[in-house]
Amino acid sequence: MGYGAVTEKIILELAEIAGASHVWTTEEKREACSRDETTTLRPEERFMPDVVVAPSSAREVSEILQTANKYKIPVTPRGGGTGLSGGALALRGGIVISDERLNRIIEIDEENMAVVTEPGVITSEINAAAAEKGLAYTGYPMSVLSCHIGGNVAENAGGGNAVKYGVTMRYVLGLEVVLPTGEILTLGGKLMKDVSGYSLKELFVGSEGTLGYVTKIILRLQPLMRNRAALLALFADTAGAIAAVPRMMARGGLIPSSIEYIDAYCYVKACEFLNEELPTEGVGAVLLVEVDGSDQDALDNDIERAGELLKAGGASEIYVADTRFTRERIWAVRRNIDEALRVTDPVQTDEDIVVPISKIPDIARGLKEMERRFGVRAANFGHAGDGNLHPTFLKPTDMMMERWQSVETEIEWELFRMTAELGGVISGEHGIGSKRKKYFAELCPRENLELMKKIKKALDPNNIMNPGKIFDL
Ligand SMILES: Cc1cc2nc3c(=O)[nH]c(=O)nc-3n(C[C@H](O)[C@H](O)[C@H](O)COP(=O)(O)OP(=O)(O)OC[C@H]3O[C@@H](n4cnc5c(N)ncnc54)[C@H](O)[C@@H]3O)c2cc1C
């Protein structure tokens, strides 16, 4: 479809709606919105919108979308810009709607254990505000300090706590969404149950900004678990580490709040990056297990039980971190893997597959085979408790860039085919965006893809809302 150009007249209309000081055409502002954290973007790559606008209400968003729809201008919603699938990139220029002025926590409702918030709030701020009332928002991702809650809803973000607490979707009680044609929908509310008609709210969670712009979110809160402890268990290999997961949960009856898997390469790189002196000799794989609870005695039992189960599962050493300081030290290893790999292996592509937990060792074996075949490094880490892994392919320093670029797509295909054969899918939490759409087009069942396209066309007849993401029309 041909899109209209962003003319002076349109910019004046946007200024009428949001106020001239909240509409930018400067190089600096457009540049700031031209990238996200997707690792496959080349350093010089930019997707410049023609204009950035920051509305302050659903009504303003509605008027902006009506204008965009009238002139057929593509619109890209933007949150914290931490996405890893190119979701916030303005592939076709046009208007970026920034959430920077939709940044208020409207209410923490203790009685209904809910928070009402605008989308531009940094996710960790929701947790800080909830904690003051003895409550917590547990659906947050690892990027909690920089991502926005609207971006989390759009991506249905998951994170380190998903094994016990689930992902964003579980916590979204209500949404206010503006459709690409300008209608403002109110979906759900402070309700723990709702089977009144189709689950429209769920349709928007994880829709990657392609169906509407989220302007208000009601999230469920939980009681704050004040006590927690982390165990770092060292294993000789991946198969041993992963076998310990069902031993702990299904047979041991213990559901930790996190079970993170780290392969030897990522573990060593993160330790070096942090100057951390944990033992690395003979370590083939690591599990980071966290348990939490409101009662210290019960938690002490869980720590002991987790330690026994990990030991019985073959862990050679286990470090228990039960103070805030030691816990942070252990978690820092997991949290800094991305950063550590970006420093030593800057040319890379990171993935987000999800497979049944028991298939994780098959993926690890497949990655070893791919290392041999393609001559690249395949680092691997992720959420062992829910089978969501982040294999990260790294270009060796002595590999020519042309060679890397020619094998990159082949590597991705190989990984995604192996994932599908093992009963998995290509994204567990980062989304399809623009990065994975060519693979999704092939691997998503045809009928499912066609239905998604019909939904998109029904809600966005002019295909203005984040076009080129998830699939092409
Ligand atoms: C170091 C690091 C660690 C990460 N860890 C995790 C993790 O553990 N789990 C995980 O799931 N992800 C993780 N991510 C990826 C990323 O943080 C998440 O996808 C996050 O949800 C993106 O939020 P954002 O505000 O940055 O969104 P953006 O990147 O700005 O946008 C993401 C998508 O949301 C859409 N969008 C944004 N706001 C709105 C809105 N108001 N209405 C409609 N659509 C909107 C955009 O158009 C885009 O498609 C990580 C990223 C980094 C860099």
Short mmCIF file of C-alpha atoms and ligand atoms in Angstrom, two decimals:
data_model
loop_
_atom_site.label_atom_id
_atom_site.label_comp_id
_atom_site.label_asym_id
_atom_site.label_seq_id
_atom_site.Cartn_x
_atom_site.Cartn_y
_atom_site.Cartn_z
CA MET A 1 0.00 0.00 0.00
CA GLY A 2 1.21 3.52 -0.81
CA TYR A 3 1.41 5.84 2.18
CA GLY A 4 0.90 9.59 2.23
CA ALA A 5 3.72 12.03 2.90
CA VAL A 6 3.99 13.94 6.17
CA THR A 7 3.37 17.49 4.92
CA GLU A 8 3.65 20.84 6.70
CA LYS A 9 -0.16 20.82 6.92
CA ILE A 10 -0.12 17.49 8.80
CA ILE A 11 2.57 18.72 11.18
CA LEU A 12 0.42 21.77 11.93
CA GLU A 13 -2.56 19.49 12.60
CA LEU A 14 -0.45 17.42 15.01
CA ALA A 15 0.66 20.63 16.74
CA GLU A 16 -2.99 21.68 17.11
CA ILE A 17 -3.71 18.36 18.81
CA ALA A 18 -0.70 17.85 21.12
CA GLY A 19 0.70 21.39 21.34
CA ALA A 20 3.56 22.66 19.15
CA SER A 21 6.18 21.98 21.81
CA HIS A 22 5.30 18.28 21.80
CA VAL A 23 5.79 17.77 18.06
CA TRP A 24 9.36 17.38 16.81
CA THR A 25 10.86 17.28 13.33
CA THR A 26 14.43 17.90 14.49
CA GLU A 27 17.14 15.49 13.41
CA GLU A 28 18.11 14.93 17.05
CA LYS A 29 14.66 13.84 18.22
CA ARG A 30 13.95 11.70 15.15
CA GLU A 31 17.36 10.06 15.50
CA ALA A 32 16.64 9.23 19.16
CA CYS A 33 13.58 7.29 17.95
CA SER A 34 15.31 5.59 15.02
CA ARG A 35 16.69 2.48 16.76
CA ASP A 36 15.98 -0.01 19.49
CA GLU A 37 18.18 -2.65 21.16
CA THR A 38 17.89 -5.26 18.39
CA THR A 39 21.36 -6.77 18.12
CA THR A 40 21.22 -7.37 14.38
CA LEU A 41 20.93 -3.65 13.60
CA ARG A 42 24.20 -2.47 12.13
CA PRO A 43 25.75 0.47 14.04
CA GLU A 44 24.96 2.91 11.25
CA GLU A 45 21.41 1.64 10.66
CA ARG A 46 18.60 4.14 11.34
CA PHE A 47 14.85 4.15 10.72
CA MET A 48 14.00 7.83 10.88
CA PRO A 49 10.39 8.86 11.40
CA ASP A 50 9.33 12.12 9.73
CA VAL A 51 7.89 13.46 12.95
CA VAL A 52 7.70 12.51 16.63
CA VAL A 53 4.67 13.48 18.69
CA ALA A 54 4.10 13.08 22.41
CA PRO A 55 0.40 13.23 23.34
CA SER A 56 -0.80 13.52 26.93
CA SER A 57 -4.22 11.85 26.80
CA ALA A 58 -6.23 9.14 25.05
CA ARG A 59 -8.24 11.89 23.35
CA GLU A 60 -5.06 13.36 21.81
CA VAL A 61 -3.90 9.90 20.73
CA SER A 62 -7.30 9.38 19.13
CA GLU A 63 -7.08 12.65 17.19
CA ILE A 64 -3.52 11.87 16.05
CA LEU A 65 -4.61 8.45 14.80
CA GLN A 66 -7.66 9.91 13.03
CA THR A 67 -5.34 12.37 11.26
CA ALA A 68 -2.87 9.60 10.35
CA ASN A 69 -5.70 7.40 9.10
CA LYS A 70 -7.18 10.20 7.01
CA TYR A 71 -3.85 10.89 5.24
CA LYS A 72 -2.67 7.25 5.34
CA ILE A 73 0.48 7.98 7.34
CA PRO A 74 2.23 5.06 9.08
CA VAL A 75 2.34 5.34 12.89
CA THR A 76 4.85 3.63 15.20
CA PRO A 77 4.19 3.52 18.95
CA ARG A 78 7.34 3.90 21.03
CA GLY A 79 8.03 3.12 24.68
CA GLY A 80 11.47 2.77 26.26
CA GLY A 81 13.07 1.58 23.00
CA THR A 82 14.55 -1.52 24.66
CA GLY A 83 12.83 -3.96 22.29
CA LEU A 84 14.88 -6.78 20.82
CA SER A 85 12.82 -7.47 17.70
CA GLY A 86 12.72 -4.11 15.93
CA GLY A 87 9.13 -3.43 17.04
CA ALA A 88 9.57 0.29 17.67
CA LEU A 89 11.40 1.02 14.40
CA ALA A 90 9.60 3.35 12.00
CA LEU A 91 10.29 1.12 8.99
CA ARG A 92 8.26 3.33 6.68
CA GLY A 93 8.90 6.72 8.29
CA GLY A 94 5.75 8.62 9.21
CA ILE A 95 4.73 9.44 12.80
CA VAL A 96 6.25 8.05 15.98
CA ILE A 97 3.89 8.38 18.95
CA SER A 98 6.14 8.60 21.99
CA ASP A 99 4.68 7.70 25.39
CA GLU A 100 6.95 10.13 27.24
CA ARG A 101 4.09 12.36 28.46
CA LEU A 102 1.79 9.44 29.29
CA ASN A 103 3.96 8.71 32.29
CA ARG A 104 1.80 8.87 35.42
CA ILE A 105 0.98 6.12 37.86
CA ILE A 106 -2.67 7.09 38.35
CA GLU A 107 -3.52 4.97 41.37
CA ILE A 108 -2.32 2.15 43.60
CA ASP A 109 -5.53 0.55 44.80
CA GLU A 110 -4.66 -1.48 47.90
CA GLU A 111 -8.14 -2.92 48.44
CA ASN A 112 -8.40 -4.31 44.94
CA MET A 113 -4.67 -5.05 44.75
CA ALA A 114 -4.36 -3.19 41.46
CA VAL A 115 -2.36 -0.38 39.90
CA VAL A 116 -3.78 1.96 37.28
CA THR A 117 -1.04 3.41 35.13
CA GLU A 118 -0.25 5.17 31.89
CA PRO A 119 1.99 3.29 29.41
CA GLY A 120 5.09 5.51 29.64
CA VAL A 121 5.97 4.61 33.22
CA ILE A 122 9.29 2.79 33.64
CA THR A 123 8.34 -0.66 34.89
CA SER A 124 10.59 -0.56 37.98
CA GLU A 125 8.75 2.61 39.12
CA ILE A 126 5.54 0.60 39.33
CA ASN A 127 7.29 -1.87 41.59
CA ALA A 128 8.75 0.90 43.74
CA ALA A 129 5.31 2.52 44.18
CA ALA A 130 3.62 -0.83 44.90
CA ALA A 131 6.31 -1.80 47.44
CA GLU A 132 5.44 1.28 49.53
CA LYS A 133 2.05 -0.36 50.09
CA GLY A 134 3.46 -3.86 50.69
CA LEU A 135 2.51 -4.94 47.16
CA ALA A 136 4.45 -6.03 44.08
CA TYR A 137 4.07 -6.28 40.30
CA THR A 138 5.69 -9.60 39.42
CA GLY A 139 5.26 -9.80 35.62
CA TYR A 140 8.26 -7.60 34.86
CA PRO A 141 11.11 -8.42 32.42
CA MET A 142 14.88 -8.25 33.09
CA SER A 143 14.98 -4.81 31.43
CA VAL A 144 12.76 -3.51 34.25
CA LEU A 145 14.97 -0.46 34.90
CA SER A 146 14.60 0.96 31.39
CA CYS A 147 11.56 -0.50 29.60
CA HIS A 148 8.08 1.00 29.88
CA ILE A 149 4.98 -0.83 31.03
CA GLY A 150 3.20 -0.01 27.72
CA GLY A 151 6.04 -1.73 25.84
CA ASN A 152 5.72 -4.72 28.18
CA VAL A 153 2.00 -4.99 27.43
CA ALA A 154 2.58 -4.63 23.69
CA GLU A 155 5.22 -7.40 23.77
CA ASN A 156 3.58 -9.51 26.49
CA ALA A 157 7.00 -9.42 28.13
CA GLY A 158 8.18 -12.23 30.35
CA GLY A 159 11.14 -12.43 32.64
CA GLY A 160 13.06 -14.22 35.32
CA ASN A 161 10.00 -14.75 37.52
CA ALA A 162 7.77 -16.35 34.90
CA VAL A 163 8.22 -19.89 36.18
CA LYS A 164 6.25 -19.07 39.33
CA TYR A 165 4.46 -15.82 38.52
CA GLY A 166 3.82 -15.96 34.75
CA VAL A 167 4.23 -13.17 32.19
CA THR A 168 2.64 -9.74 31.64
CA MET A 169 -0.65 -11.15 30.27
CA ARG A 170 -1.50 -12.77 33.61
CA TYR A 171 -1.50 -9.36 35.30
CA VAL A 172 -3.38 -7.21 32.80
CA LEU A 173 -6.84 -6.68 34.28
CA GLY A 174 -7.86 -3.80 32.09
CA LEU A 175 -6.76 -1.66 29.17
CA GLU A 176 -7.72 1.55 27.46
CA VAL A 177 -6.76 1.26 23.79
CA VAL A 178 -7.12 3.66 20.89
CA LEU A 179 -7.82 1.93 17.59
CA PRO A 180 -6.02 3.06 14.40
CA THR A 181 -9.35 4.55 13.30
CA GLY A 182 -9.54 6.62 16.49
CA GLU A 183 -12.18 4.84 18.61
CA ILE A 184 -11.26 4.61 22.30
CA LEU A 185 -11.96 1.17 23.85
CA THR A 186 -12.22 0.39 27.55
CA LEU A 187 -11.51 -3.30 28.11
CA GLY A 188 -11.77 -5.17 31.42
CA GLY A 189 -11.35 -3.34 34.72
CA LYS A 190 -10.41 -4.07 38.32
CA LEU A 191 -11.96 -7.48 37.84
CA MET A 192 -10.43 -10.83 38.67
CA LYS A 193 -12.84 -12.60 36.31
CA ASP A 194 -14.49 -11.58 33.07
CA VAL A 195 -16.06 -13.90 30.51
CA SER A 196 -18.42 -11.32 29.07
CA GLY A 197 -17.96 -11.81 25.35
CA TYR A 198 -14.73 -12.33 23.44
CA SER A 199 -11.49 -11.65 25.35
CA LEU A 200 -10.68 -8.46 23.45
CA LYS A 201 -8.25 -7.27 26.11
CA GLU A 202 -6.06 -10.32 25.52
CA LEU A 203 -6.02 -9.60 21.79
CA PHE A 204 -4.09 -6.40 22.41
CA VAL A 205 -1.58 -7.87 24.88
CA GLY A 206 1.37 -9.02 22.75
CA SER A 207 0.02 -7.43 19.56
CA GLU A 208 3.27 -5.42 19.25
CA GLY A 209 1.57 -2.09 18.66
CA THR A 210 -0.01 -3.29 15.41
CA LEU A 211 -3.67 -3.17 16.48
CA GLY A 212 -3.96 -0.08 18.65
CA TYR A 213 -2.22 2.34 20.98
CA VAL A 214 -2.47 1.49 24.70
CA THR A 215 -3.18 4.60 26.79
CA LYS A 216 -4.08 3.12 30.18
CA ILE A 217 -3.33 -0.17 31.93
CA ILE A 218 -4.79 -1.77 35.05
CA LEU A 219 -2.44 -4.37 36.49
CA ARG A 220 -3.00 -6.90 39.21
CA LEU A 221 -0.63 -6.69 42.18
CA GLN A 222 0.51 -9.40 44.57
CA PRO A 223 1.58 -9.28 48.20
CA LEU A 224 5.25 -8.32 48.35
CA MET A 225 7.41 -11.34 49.18
CA ARG A 226 9.88 -9.81 51.59
CA ASN A 227 12.10 -12.85 51.94
CA ARG A 228 14.07 -14.38 49.14
CA ALA A 229 17.29 -16.30 48.54
CA ALA A 230 19.22 -17.32 45.45
CA LEU A 231 21.22 -20.49 44.87
CA LEU A 232 23.90 -20.72 42.23
CA ALA A 233 24.46 -24.36 41.29
CA LEU A 234 27.42 -25.43 39.15
CA PHE A 235 27.08 -28.48 36.89
CA ALA A 236 29.46 -30.41 34.65
CA ASP A 237 27.13 -30.12 31.66
CA THR A 238 23.79 -28.83 30.35
CA ALA A 239 22.03 -32.20 30.41
CA GLY A 240 22.74 -32.55 34.14
CA ALA A 241 21.63 -29.00 34.90
CA ILE A 242 18.36 -29.31 32.98
CA ALA A 243 17.56 -32.73 34.45
CA ALA A 244 17.60 -30.99 37.85
CA VAL A 245 14.65 -28.76 36.83
CA PRO A 246 11.83 -31.39 36.83
CA ARG A 247 13.54 -33.05 39.78
CA MET A 248 12.94 -29.83 41.68
CA MET A 249 9.47 -28.91 40.41
CA ALA A 250 7.51 -32.01 39.38
CA ARG A 251 9.10 -34.53 41.71
CA GLY A 252 10.38 -32.23 44.46
CA GLY A 253 7.16 -30.20 44.70
CA LEU A 254 9.05 -26.91 44.81
CA ILE A 255 8.22 -24.03 42.46
CA PRO A 256 11.08 -21.52 42.70
CA SER A 257 10.41 -17.95 41.61
CA SER A 258 13.24 -18.27 39.05
CA ILE A 259 15.28 -21.02 37.44
CA GLU A 260 17.79 -19.49 35.07
CA TYR A 261 20.17 -21.47 32.88
CA ILE A 262 23.59 -20.15 31.85
CA ASP A 263 26.05 -22.03 29.66
CA ALA A 264 29.76 -22.10 30.46
CA TYR A 265 30.72 -19.46 27.88
CA CYS A 266 28.16 -16.89 29.11
CA TYR A 267 28.98 -17.64 32.75
CA VAL A 268 32.72 -17.07 32.26
CA LYS A 269 32.17 -13.93 30.15
CA ALA A 270 29.78 -12.40 32.69
CA CYS A 271 32.13 -13.21 35.60
CA GLU A 272 35.06 -11.63 33.73
CA PHE A 273 32.95 -8.57 32.82
CA LEU A 274 32.04 -8.09 36.50
CA ASN A 275 35.45 -9.05 37.92
CA GLU A 276 33.52 -11.69 39.81
CA GLU A 277 35.62 -14.43 41.39
CA LEU A 278 33.17 -17.33 41.41
CA PRO A 279 34.81 -20.65 40.41
CA THR A 280 34.73 -21.37 36.69
CA GLU A 281 37.07 -24.39 36.45
CA GLY A 282 35.29 -27.48 35.10
CA VAL A 283 31.90 -25.70 34.97
CA GLY A 284 29.80 -26.82 31.99
CA ALA A 285 26.50 -25.17 32.93
CA VAL A 286 24.97 -23.15 35.76
CA LEU A 287 21.50 -22.89 37.26
CA LEU A 288 20.48 -19.80 39.19
CA VAL A 289 17.52 -20.74 41.37
CA GLU A 290 15.60 -18.23 43.45
CA VAL A 291 13.01 -19.02 46.10
CA ASP A 292 10.79 -16.44 47.80
CA GLY A 293 8.15 -16.31 50.48
CA SER A 294 6.52 -14.24 53.18
CA ASP A 295 7.57 -16.51 56.05
CA GLN A 296 11.29 -16.83 56.85
CA ASP A 297 11.01 -20.34 58.36
CA ALA A 298 9.17 -21.65 55.30
CA LEU A 299 11.75 -19.97 53.09
CA ASP A 300 14.62 -21.57 55.05
CA ASN A 301 13.00 -24.96 54.41
CA ASP A 302 12.71 -24.18 50.70
CA ILE A 303 16.36 -23.13 50.50
CA GLU A 304 17.42 -26.38 52.15
CA ARG A 305 15.13 -28.44 49.96
CA ALA A 306 16.29 -26.69 46.76
CA GLY A 307 19.93 -27.28 47.80
CA GLU A 308 19.28 -31.00 48.42
CA LEU A 309 17.47 -31.43 45.13
CA LEU A 310 20.20 -29.63 43.17
CA LYS A 311 22.89 -31.69 44.90
CA ALA A 312 21.02 -34.93 44.20
CA GLY A 313 20.70 -33.72 40.59
CA GLY A 314 24.47 -33.62 40.25
CA ALA A 315 25.46 -30.05 41.15
CA SER A 316 29.14 -30.05 42.04
CA GLU A 317 28.94 -26.85 44.07
CA ILE A 318 26.10 -24.70 45.35
CA TYR A 319 26.38 -21.13 46.60
CA VAL A 320 23.52 -19.85 48.72
CA ALA A 321 22.96 -16.10 48.65
CA ASP A 322 20.52 -15.10 51.37
CA THR A 323 21.41 -11.47 51.92
CA ARG A 324 20.49 -8.64 49.58
CA PHE A 325 24.20 -8.09 48.83
CA THR A 326 25.07 -11.70 47.95
CA ARG A 327 21.82 -12.13 46.01
CA GLU A 328 22.56 -9.08 43.91
CA ARG A 329 26.07 -10.44 43.30
CA ILE A 330 24.72 -13.69 41.90
CA TRP A 331 21.94 -12.04 39.89
CA ALA A 332 24.44 -9.58 38.44
CA VAL A 333 26.07 -12.52 36.63
CA ARG A 334 22.78 -13.39 34.93
CA ARG A 335 21.74 -9.80 34.23
CA ASN A 336 25.07 -8.82 32.70
CA ILE A 337 25.36 -11.61 30.14
CA ASP A 338 23.99 -9.39 27.33
CA GLU A 339 26.35 -6.56 28.19
CA ALA A 340 29.35 -8.86 28.61
CA LEU A 341 28.75 -10.51 25.24
CA ARG A 342 28.24 -7.16 23.52
CA VAL A 343 31.67 -6.04 24.79
CA THR A 344 33.67 -9.09 23.71
CA ASP A 345 31.56 -10.22 20.74
CA PRO A 346 29.86 -7.09 19.35
CA VAL A 347 28.71 -8.70 16.09
CA GLN A 348 25.97 -11.10 17.06
CA THR A 349 22.36 -12.12 16.75
CA ASP A 350 20.41 -13.09 19.84
CA GLU A 351 17.34 -15.28 19.78
CA ASP A 352 14.37 -16.01 21.98
CA ILE A 353 13.13 -19.52 21.26
CA VAL A 354 10.90 -21.52 23.57
CA VAL A 355 10.78 -25.33 23.73
CA PRO A 356 9.36 -27.87 26.17
CA ILE A 357 11.75 -27.83 29.16
CA SER A 358 12.86 -31.42 28.57
CA LYS A 359 14.12 -30.43 25.10
CA ILE A 360 16.65 -27.85 26.33
CA PRO A 361 19.55 -30.39 26.16
CA ASP A 362 18.56 -31.18 22.54
CA ILE A 363 18.87 -27.47 21.75
CA ALA A 364 22.25 -27.36 23.51
CA ARG A 365 23.46 -30.34 21.43
CA GLY A 366 22.10 -28.75 18.24
CA LEU A 367 23.92 -25.49 19.02
CA LYS A 368 27.23 -27.36 19.44
CA GLU A 369 26.68 -28.97 16.05
CA MET A 370 25.91 -25.55 14.53
CA GLU A 371 29.12 -24.13 16.00
CA ARG A 372 31.07 -26.81 14.15
CA ARG A 373 29.18 -26.41 10.89
CA PHE A 374 29.14 -22.63 10.64
CA GLY A 375 32.38 -21.76 12.47
CA VAL A 376 30.62 -19.35 14.85
CA ARG A 377 30.18 -19.34 18.63
CA ALA A 378 26.69 -20.23 19.91
CA ALA A 379 26.32 -18.92 23.47
CA ASN A 380 23.19 -19.93 25.32
CA PHE A 381 21.30 -18.78 28.39
CA GLY A 382 17.70 -18.22 29.41
CA HIS A 383 14.79 -19.17 31.58
CA ALA A 384 15.17 -22.93 32.21
CA GLY A 385 12.02 -22.98 34.31
CA ASP A 386 9.87 -22.20 31.27
CA GLY A 387 11.99 -23.45 28.36
CA ASN A 388 12.62 -19.94 26.99
CA LEU A 389 16.21 -19.70 25.75
CA HIS A 390 18.32 -16.93 24.25
CA PRO A 391 20.86 -18.63 21.97
CA THR A 392 23.23 -15.89 20.87
CA PHE A 393 25.37 -16.43 17.79
CA LEU A 394 28.65 -14.56 17.87
CA LYS A 395 30.91 -13.69 14.97
CA PRO A 396 34.50 -14.81 15.65
CA THR A 397 36.94 -11.90 15.30
CA ASP A 398 38.78 -13.65 12.47
CA MET A 399 35.61 -14.25 10.39
CA MET A 400 35.16 -11.82 7.50
CA MET A 401 32.03 -9.66 7.74
CA GLU A 402 30.82 -10.86 4.32
CA ARG A 403 31.02 -14.47 5.49
CA TRP A 404 29.11 -13.62 8.69
CA GLN A 405 26.38 -11.83 6.77
CA SER A 406 26.01 -14.76 4.41
CA VAL A 407 25.69 -17.37 7.21
CA GLU A 408 23.55 -15.31 9.62
CA THR A 409 20.24 -16.08 7.93
CA GLU A 410 21.21 -19.73 7.44
CA ILE A 411 22.02 -20.01 11.14
CA GLU A 412 18.65 -18.50 12.12
CA TRP A 413 16.80 -20.89 9.80
CA GLU A 414 18.66 -23.86 11.22
CA LEU A 415 17.85 -22.81 14.79
CA PHE A 416 14.17 -22.13 14.08
CA ARG A 417 13.68 -25.40 12.17
CA MET A 418 15.27 -27.34 15.01
CA THR A 419 13.05 -25.45 17.49
CA ALA A 420 9.91 -26.27 15.51
CA GLU A 421 10.88 -29.94 15.23
CA LEU A 422 11.24 -30.06 19.02
CA GLY A 423 7.73 -28.64 19.43
CA GLY A 424 8.83 -25.08 20.10
CA VAL A 425 8.20 -21.61 18.65
CA ILE A 426 10.52 -18.82 17.53
CA SER A 427 9.77 -16.22 20.19
CA GLY A 428 8.88 -16.64 23.84
CA GLU A 429 8.97 -13.01 24.99
CA HIS A 430 10.80 -10.63 22.63
CA GLY A 431 8.22 -10.79 19.85
CA ILE A 432 8.36 -11.15 16.08
CA GLY A 433 8.63 -7.45 15.18
CA SER A 434 10.54 -6.81 11.98
CA LYS A 435 13.47 -9.02 12.95
CA ARG A 436 11.73 -12.39 12.80
CA LYS A 437 8.85 -11.81 10.38
CA LYS A 438 10.40 -13.64 7.42
CA TYR A 439 10.84 -16.75 9.58
CA PHE A 440 7.39 -16.37 11.12
CA ALA A 441 5.83 -16.20 7.64
CA GLU A 442 7.18 -19.68 6.94
CA LEU A 443 6.86 -21.32 10.33
CA CYS A 444 3.49 -20.05 11.60
CA PRO A 445 0.66 -22.40 10.51
CA ARG A 446 -0.93 -20.87 7.38
CA GLU A 447 -4.47 -20.78 8.82
CA ASN A 448 -3.25 -18.99 11.97
CA LEU A 449 -1.37 -16.40 9.93
CA GLU A 450 -4.38 -15.77 7.67
CA LEU A 451 -6.63 -15.27 10.71
CA MET A 452 -4.14 -12.80 12.21
CA LYS A 453 -4.15 -10.84 8.93
CA LYS A 454 -7.96 -10.76 8.88
CA ILE A 455 -8.00 -9.37 12.43
CA LYS A 456 -5.42 -6.77 11.49
CA LYS A 457 -7.42 -5.67 8.42
CA ALA A 458 -10.64 -5.45 10.43
CA LEU A 459 -9.08 -3.16 13.04
CA ASP A 460 -6.70 -1.24 10.80
CA PRO A 461 -8.17 -1.04 7.30
CA ASN A 462 -5.46 1.33 6.03
CA ASN A 463 -2.60 -0.60 7.64
CA ILE A 464 -1.22 2.50 9.33
CA MET A 465 -0.50 0.97 12.75
CA ASN A 466 3.11 -0.19 13.01
CA PRO A 467 3.16 -1.60 9.46
CA GLY A 468 5.76 -4.21 8.56
CA LYS A 469 5.76 -5.80 12.02
CA ILE A 470 4.88 -9.46 12.70
CA PHE A 471 3.84 -9.94 9.04
CA ASP A 472 3.50 -7.99 5.83
CA LEU A 473 0.07 -7.46 4.35
C1 LIG B 1 19.16 -5.92 28.48
C2 LIG B 1 17.77 -6.29 28.03
C3 LIG B 1 17.10 -7.27 28.72
C4 LIG B 1 15.81 -7.65 28.32
N1 LIG B 1 15.15 -8.62 29.03
C5 LIG B 1 13.92 -8.98 28.67
C6 LIG B 1 13.21 -9.98 29.40
O1 LIG B 1 13.66 -10.52 30.39
N2 LIG B 1 11.97 -10.31 28.97
C7 LIG B 1 11.39 -9.70 27.90
O2 LIG B 1 10.25 -10.03 27.58
N3 LIG B 1 12.05 -8.75 27.19
C8 LIG B 1 13.28 -8.37 27.55
N4 LIG B 1 13.92 -7.39 26.83
C9 LIG B 1 13.27 -6.77 25.66
C10 LIG B 1 12.45 -5.49 25.97
O3 LIG B 1 12.94 -4.85 27.14
C11 LIG B 1 10.97 -5.82 26.12
O4 LIG B 1 10.45 -6.28 24.89
C12 LIG B 1 10.11 -4.64 26.59
O5 LIG B 1 8.80 -5.09 26.83
C13 LIG B 1 10.07 -3.49 25.59
O6 LIG B 1 9.52 -2.35 26.24
P1 LIG B 1 9.84 -0.87 25.73
O7 LIG B 1 9.09 0.07 26.56
O8 LIG B 1 11.29 -0.67 25.65
O9 LIG B 1 9.19 -0.96 24.29
P2 LIG B 1 9.72 -0.47 22.86
O10 LIG B 1 10.98 -1.17 22.50
O11 LIG B 1 9.71 1.00 22.78
O12 LIG B 1 8.53 -1.04 21.95
C14 LIG B 1 8.26 -2.41 21.90
C15 LIG B 1 6.96 -2.64 21.12
O13 LIG B 1 5.86 -2.12 21.85
C16 LIG B 1 5.11 -1.23 21.05
N5 LIG B 1 4.56 -0.21 21.97
C17 LIG B 1 5.24 0.55 22.85
N6 LIG B 1 4.38 1.32 23.54
C18 LIG B 1 3.13 1.05 23.09
C19 LIG B 1 1.82 1.53 23.41
N7 LIG B 1 1.60 2.47 24.34
N8 LIG B 1 0.77 1.01 22.73
C20 LIG B 1 0.94 0.06 21.78
N9 LIG B 1 2.16 -0.42 21.45
C21 LIG B 1 3.24 0.06 22.09
C22 LIG B 1 6.12 -0.70 20.03
O14 LIG B 1 5.49 -0.24 18.86
C23 LIG B 1 6.94 -1.94 19.78
O15 LIG B 1 6.30 -2.77 18.84
C24 LIG B 1 15.21 -7.02 27.21
C25 LIG B 1 15.90 -5.99 26.53
C26 LIG B 1 17.16 -5.64 26.92
C27 LIG B 1 17.87 -4.55 26.17
#
